[in-house]
Coordinates of C-alpha atoms and ligand atoms in Angstrom, one line a residue:
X1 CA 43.4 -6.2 -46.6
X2 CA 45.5 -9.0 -44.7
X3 CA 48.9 -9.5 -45.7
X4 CA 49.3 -12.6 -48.4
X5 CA 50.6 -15.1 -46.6
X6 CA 52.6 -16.6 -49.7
X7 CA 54.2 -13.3 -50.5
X8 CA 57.8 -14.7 -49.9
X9 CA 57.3 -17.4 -52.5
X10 CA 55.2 -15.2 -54.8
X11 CA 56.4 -11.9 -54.7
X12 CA 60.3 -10.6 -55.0
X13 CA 63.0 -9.3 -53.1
X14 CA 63.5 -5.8 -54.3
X15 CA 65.3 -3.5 -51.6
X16 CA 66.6 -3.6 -48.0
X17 CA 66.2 -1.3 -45.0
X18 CA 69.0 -0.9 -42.5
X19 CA 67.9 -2.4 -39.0
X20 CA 69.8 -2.8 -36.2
X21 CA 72.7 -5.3 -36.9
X22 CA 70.7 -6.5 -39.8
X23 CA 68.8 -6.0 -43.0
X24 CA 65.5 -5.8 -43.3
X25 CA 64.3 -7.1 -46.5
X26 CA 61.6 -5.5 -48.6
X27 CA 59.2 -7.6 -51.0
X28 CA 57.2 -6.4 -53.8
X29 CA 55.6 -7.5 -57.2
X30 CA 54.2 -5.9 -60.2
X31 CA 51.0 -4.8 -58.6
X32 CA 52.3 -3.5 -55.6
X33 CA 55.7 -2.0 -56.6
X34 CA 58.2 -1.0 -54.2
X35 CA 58.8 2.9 -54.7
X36 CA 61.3 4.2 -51.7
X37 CA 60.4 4.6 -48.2
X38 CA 58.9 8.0 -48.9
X39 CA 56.4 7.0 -50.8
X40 CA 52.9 5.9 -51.4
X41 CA 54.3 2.2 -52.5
X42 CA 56.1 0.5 -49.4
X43 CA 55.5 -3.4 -50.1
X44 CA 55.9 -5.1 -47.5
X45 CA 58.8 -5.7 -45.3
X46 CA 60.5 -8.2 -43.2
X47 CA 60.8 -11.8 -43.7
X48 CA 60.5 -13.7 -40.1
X49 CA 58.4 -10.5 -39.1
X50 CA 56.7 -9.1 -42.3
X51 CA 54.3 -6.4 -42.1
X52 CA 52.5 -5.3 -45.4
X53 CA 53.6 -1.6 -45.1
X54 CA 51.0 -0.6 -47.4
X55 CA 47.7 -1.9 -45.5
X56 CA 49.5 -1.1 -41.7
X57 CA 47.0 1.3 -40.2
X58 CA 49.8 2.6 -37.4
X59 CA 48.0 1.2 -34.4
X60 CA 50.9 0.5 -32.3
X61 CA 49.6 -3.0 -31.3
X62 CA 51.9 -5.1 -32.5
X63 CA 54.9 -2.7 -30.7
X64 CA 53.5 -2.9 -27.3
X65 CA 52.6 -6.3 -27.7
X66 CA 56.3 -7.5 -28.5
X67 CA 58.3 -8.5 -25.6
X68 CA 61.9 -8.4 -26.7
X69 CA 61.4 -4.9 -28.9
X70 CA 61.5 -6.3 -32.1
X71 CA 59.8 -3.0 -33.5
X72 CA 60.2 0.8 -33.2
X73 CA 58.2 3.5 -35.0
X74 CA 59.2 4.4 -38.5
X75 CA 57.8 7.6 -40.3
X76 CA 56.1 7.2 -43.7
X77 CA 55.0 10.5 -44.2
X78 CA 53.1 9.7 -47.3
X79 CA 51.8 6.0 -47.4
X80 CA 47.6 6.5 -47.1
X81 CA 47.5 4.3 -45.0
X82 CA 49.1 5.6 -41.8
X83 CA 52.2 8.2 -40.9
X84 CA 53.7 5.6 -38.6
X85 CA 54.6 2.1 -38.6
X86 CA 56.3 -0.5 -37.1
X87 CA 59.8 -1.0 -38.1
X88 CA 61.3 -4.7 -37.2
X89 CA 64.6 -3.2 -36.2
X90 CA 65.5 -5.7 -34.3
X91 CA 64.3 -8.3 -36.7
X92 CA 66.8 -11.1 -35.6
X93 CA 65.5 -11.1 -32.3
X94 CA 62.3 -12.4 -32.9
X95 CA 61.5 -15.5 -30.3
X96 CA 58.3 -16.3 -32.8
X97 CA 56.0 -15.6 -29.8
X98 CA 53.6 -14.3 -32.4
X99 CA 51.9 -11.8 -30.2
X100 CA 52.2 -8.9 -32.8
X101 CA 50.8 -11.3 -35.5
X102 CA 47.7 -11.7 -33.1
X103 CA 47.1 -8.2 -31.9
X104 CA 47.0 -6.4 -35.3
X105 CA 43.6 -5.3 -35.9
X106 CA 43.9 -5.3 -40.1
X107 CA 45.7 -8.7 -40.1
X108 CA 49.1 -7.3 -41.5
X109 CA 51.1 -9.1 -39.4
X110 CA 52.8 -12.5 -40.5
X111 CA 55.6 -14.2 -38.4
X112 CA 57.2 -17.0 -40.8
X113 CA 59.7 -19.3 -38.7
X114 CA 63.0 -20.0 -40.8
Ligands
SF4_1 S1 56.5 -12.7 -32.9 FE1 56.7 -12.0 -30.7 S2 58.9 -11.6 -30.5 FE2 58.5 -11.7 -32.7 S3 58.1 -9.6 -33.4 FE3 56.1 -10.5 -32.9 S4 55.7 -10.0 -30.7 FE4 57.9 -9.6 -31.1

């Protein structure tokens, strides 16, 4: 399923990941709860580059598709989904070129400009 493109104004801020010289934020609501990054129940993260974490299949497209290195793997060893993803370590970075959002095969992919 594609990410929901209105899940910053209808879902909630619930948790951030460490990046690299900023947080990523992680965004949930009551039907797809935020459980840990170990888990089954990732939400979906980022908010200039948010991936749903829950649907990302672990292609890779998006992270050779980005120019500036936005992304590096992160393991989810037990989301269904995939054992991989795309981390937006670099979040800040971002030059809104939207390649990533265009590559992804499952439409998980949503670049929102501030
Ligand atoms: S929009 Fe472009 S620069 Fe931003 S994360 Fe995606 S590929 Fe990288």
């Amino acid at each position: 399923m594609a990410i929901d493109e209105d899940y910053q104004s209808t879902w909630n801020k619930v948790a951030t990941i460490p990046g690299e010289d900023c947080e990523i934020d992680v965004w949930a609501n009551d039907e797809r709860p935020y459980e840990g990054t170990d888990s089954d129940k990732l939400g979906i993260w980022g908010t200039v580059v948010g991936v749903d974490m829950d649907e990302c299949i672990g292609d890779g497209a998006c992270i050779d598709a980005c120019p500036v290195e936005v992304f590096e793997w992160f393991d989810t060893p037990n989301s269904t989904a995939s054992k991989q993803k795309p981390l937006m370590l670099r979040e800040p970075e971002c030059i809104i070129c939207r390649a990533c959002e265009s590559v992804c095969p499952v439409q998980t992919v949503l670049i929102t400009e501030d």
